[in-house]
mmCIF file of C-alpha atoms in Angstrom:
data_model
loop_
_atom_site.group_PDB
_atom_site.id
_atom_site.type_symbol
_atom_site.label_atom_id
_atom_site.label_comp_id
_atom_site.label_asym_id
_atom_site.label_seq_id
_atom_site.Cartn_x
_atom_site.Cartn_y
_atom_site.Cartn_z
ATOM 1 C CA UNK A 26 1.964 -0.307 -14.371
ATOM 2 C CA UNK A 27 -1.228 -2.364 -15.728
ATOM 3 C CA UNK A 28 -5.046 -0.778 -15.622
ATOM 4 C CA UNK A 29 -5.977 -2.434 -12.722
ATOM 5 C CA UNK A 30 -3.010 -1.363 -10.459
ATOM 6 C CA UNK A 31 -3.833 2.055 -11.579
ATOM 7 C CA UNK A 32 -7.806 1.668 -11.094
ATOM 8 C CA UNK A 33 -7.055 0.132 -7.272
ATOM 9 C CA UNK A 34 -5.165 3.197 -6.867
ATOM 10 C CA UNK A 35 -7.405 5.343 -7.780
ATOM 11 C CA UNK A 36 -10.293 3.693 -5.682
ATOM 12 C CA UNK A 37 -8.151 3.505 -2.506
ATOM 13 C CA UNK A 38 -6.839 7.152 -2.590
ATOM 14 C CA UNK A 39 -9.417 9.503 -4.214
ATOM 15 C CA UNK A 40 -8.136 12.516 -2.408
ATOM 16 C CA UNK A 41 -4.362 11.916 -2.916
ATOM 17 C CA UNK A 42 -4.572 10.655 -6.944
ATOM 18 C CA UNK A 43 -7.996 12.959 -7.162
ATOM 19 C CA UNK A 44 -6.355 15.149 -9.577
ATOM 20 C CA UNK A 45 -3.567 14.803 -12.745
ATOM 21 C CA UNK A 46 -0.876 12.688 -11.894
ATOM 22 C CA UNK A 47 1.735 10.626 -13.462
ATOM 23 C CA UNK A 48 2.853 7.089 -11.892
ATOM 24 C CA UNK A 49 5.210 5.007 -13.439
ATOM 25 C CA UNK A 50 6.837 2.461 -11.876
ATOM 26 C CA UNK A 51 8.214 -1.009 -12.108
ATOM 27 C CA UNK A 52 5.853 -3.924 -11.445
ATOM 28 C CA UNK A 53 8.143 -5.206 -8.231
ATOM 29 C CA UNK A 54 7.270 -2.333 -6.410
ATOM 30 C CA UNK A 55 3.329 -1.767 -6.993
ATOM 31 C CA UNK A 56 2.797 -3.215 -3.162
ATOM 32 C CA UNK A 57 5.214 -0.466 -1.856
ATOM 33 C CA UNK A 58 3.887 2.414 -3.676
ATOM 34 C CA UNK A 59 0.133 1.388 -2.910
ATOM 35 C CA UNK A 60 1.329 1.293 0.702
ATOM 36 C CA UNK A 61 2.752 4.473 0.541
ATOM 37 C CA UNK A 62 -0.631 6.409 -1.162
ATOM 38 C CA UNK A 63 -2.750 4.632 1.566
ATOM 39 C CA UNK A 64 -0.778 6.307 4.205
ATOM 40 C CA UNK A 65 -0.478 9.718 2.380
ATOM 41 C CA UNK A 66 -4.572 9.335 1.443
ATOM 42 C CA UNK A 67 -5.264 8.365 5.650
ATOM 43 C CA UNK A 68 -3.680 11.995 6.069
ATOM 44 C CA UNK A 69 -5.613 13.325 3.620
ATOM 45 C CA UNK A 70 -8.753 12.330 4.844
ATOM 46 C CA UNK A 71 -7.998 13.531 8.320
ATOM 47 C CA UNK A 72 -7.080 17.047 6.716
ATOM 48 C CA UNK A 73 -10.314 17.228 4.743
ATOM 49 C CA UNK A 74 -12.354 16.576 7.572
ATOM 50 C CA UNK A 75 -11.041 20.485 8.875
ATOM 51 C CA UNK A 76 -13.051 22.596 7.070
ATOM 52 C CA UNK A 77 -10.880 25.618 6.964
ATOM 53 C CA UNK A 78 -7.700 23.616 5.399
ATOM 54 C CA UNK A 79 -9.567 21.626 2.775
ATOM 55 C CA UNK A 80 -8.151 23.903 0.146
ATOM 56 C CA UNK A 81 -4.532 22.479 1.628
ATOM 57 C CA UNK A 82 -5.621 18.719 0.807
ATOM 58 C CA UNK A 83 -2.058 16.669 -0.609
ATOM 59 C CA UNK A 84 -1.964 15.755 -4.472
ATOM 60 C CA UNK A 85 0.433 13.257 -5.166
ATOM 61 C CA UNK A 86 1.997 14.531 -9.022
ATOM 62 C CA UNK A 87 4.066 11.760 -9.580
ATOM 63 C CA UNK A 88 5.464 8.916 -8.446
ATOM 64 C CA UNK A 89 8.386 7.202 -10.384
ATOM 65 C CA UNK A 90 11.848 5.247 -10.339
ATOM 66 C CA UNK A 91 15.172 7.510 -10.800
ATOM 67 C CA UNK A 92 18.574 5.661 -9.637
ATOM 68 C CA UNK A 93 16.819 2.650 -8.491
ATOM 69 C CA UNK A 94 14.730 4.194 -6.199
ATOM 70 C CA UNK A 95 11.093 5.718 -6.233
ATOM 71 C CA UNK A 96 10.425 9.443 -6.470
ATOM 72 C CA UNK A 97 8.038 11.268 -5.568
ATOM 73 C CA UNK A 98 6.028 14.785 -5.569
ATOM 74 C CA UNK A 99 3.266 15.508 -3.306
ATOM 75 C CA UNK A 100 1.473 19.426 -3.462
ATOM 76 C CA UNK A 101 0.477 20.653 -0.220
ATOM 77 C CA UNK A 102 2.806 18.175 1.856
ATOM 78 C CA UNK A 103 3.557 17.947 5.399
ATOM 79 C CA UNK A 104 6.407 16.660 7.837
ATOM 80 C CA UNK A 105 4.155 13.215 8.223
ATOM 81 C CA UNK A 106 3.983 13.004 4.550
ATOM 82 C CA UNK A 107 8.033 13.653 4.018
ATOM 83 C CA UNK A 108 8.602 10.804 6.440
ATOM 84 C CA UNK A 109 6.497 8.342 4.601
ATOM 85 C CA UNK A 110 7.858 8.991 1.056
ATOM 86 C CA UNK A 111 11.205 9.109 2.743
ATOM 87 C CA UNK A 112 10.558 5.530 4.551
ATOM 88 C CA UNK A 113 8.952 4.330 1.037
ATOM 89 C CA UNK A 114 11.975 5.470 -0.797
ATOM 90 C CA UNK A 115 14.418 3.607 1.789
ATOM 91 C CA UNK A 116 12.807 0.333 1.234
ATOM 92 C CA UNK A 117 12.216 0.737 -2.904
ATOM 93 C CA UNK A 118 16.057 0.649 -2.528
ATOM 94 C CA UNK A 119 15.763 -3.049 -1.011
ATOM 95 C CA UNK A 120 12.793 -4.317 -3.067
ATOM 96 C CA UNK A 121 13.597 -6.198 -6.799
ATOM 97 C CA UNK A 122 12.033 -3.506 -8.948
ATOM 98 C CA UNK A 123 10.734 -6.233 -11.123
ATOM 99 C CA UNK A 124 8.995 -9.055 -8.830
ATOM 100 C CA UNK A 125 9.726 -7.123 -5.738
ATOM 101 C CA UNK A 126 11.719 -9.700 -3.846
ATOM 102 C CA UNK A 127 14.710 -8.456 -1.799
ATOM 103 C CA UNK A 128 17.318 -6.697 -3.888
ATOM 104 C CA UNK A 129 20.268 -5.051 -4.026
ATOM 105 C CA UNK A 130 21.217 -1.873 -6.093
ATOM 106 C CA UNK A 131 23.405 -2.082 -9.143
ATOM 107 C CA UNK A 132 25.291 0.440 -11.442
ATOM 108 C CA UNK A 133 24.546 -0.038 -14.833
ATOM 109 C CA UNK A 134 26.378 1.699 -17.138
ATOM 110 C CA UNK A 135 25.441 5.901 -15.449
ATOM 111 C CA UNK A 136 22.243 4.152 -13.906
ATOM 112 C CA UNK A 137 21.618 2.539 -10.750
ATOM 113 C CA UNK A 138 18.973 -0.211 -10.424
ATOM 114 C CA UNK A 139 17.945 -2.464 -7.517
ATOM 115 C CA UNK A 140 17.096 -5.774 -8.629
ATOM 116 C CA UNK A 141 17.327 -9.254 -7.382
ATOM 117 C CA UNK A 142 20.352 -11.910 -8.068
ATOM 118 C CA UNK A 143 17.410 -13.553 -11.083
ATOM 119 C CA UNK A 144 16.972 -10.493 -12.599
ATOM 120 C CA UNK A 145 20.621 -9.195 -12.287
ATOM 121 C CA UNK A 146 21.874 -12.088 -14.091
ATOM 122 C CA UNK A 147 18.839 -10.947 -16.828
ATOM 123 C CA UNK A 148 20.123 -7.242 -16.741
ATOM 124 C CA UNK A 149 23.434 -7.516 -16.940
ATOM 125 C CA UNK A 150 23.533 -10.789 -18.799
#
């Protein structure tokens, strides 16, 4: 991911990617995942403006792709969060991982990737 996906990131969800935390992710799918923290920060924000569960506030701790699709690990989570990773991971599965056009998944070799016909034929050769 370049410095300035990370530093929009940052400036978008301060609460959610406030603390150590490890993204690494294709290019295709920057859109997605930025989609996904601005949800997961919007709940965040609500949370922190309870006083009493402040100390409960979501940390995302990674967000990455394993078997084509993105994973990831929020502290403190809730059923709202779960459904938005869970929506986020259902459509990494449909998105190119490399210019984030509409994919399919592959096996390669013990791996499976989601990529589009271009970058199949680029993959697999």
């Amino acid at each position: 991911m370049k410095a300035s996906q990370t530093a929009r990131l940052k400036l978008r969800c301060p609460i959610a990617l406030g603390r150590e935390h490890n993204i690494t992710i294709p290019d295709g799918w920057f859109n997605l995942v930025f989609e996904m923290c601005e949800q997961i920060e919007d709940i965040a924000q609500q949370i922190n403006l309870k006083k009493r569960q402040r100390m409960f506030l979501p940390r995302i701790v990674f967000i990455e792709e394993h078997m084509g699709r993105i994973s990831c690990d929020v502290i403190n989570s809730n059923q709202d969060i779960a459904d938005i990773i869970k929506k986020a991971q259902m459509d990494s599965v449909k998105r190119c991982m490399y210019c984030g056009e509409t994919a399919n998944q592959f096996r390669q070799g013990r791996y499976l990737v989601t990529c589009c016909a271009k970058h199949r034929r680029g993959i697999l050769g």
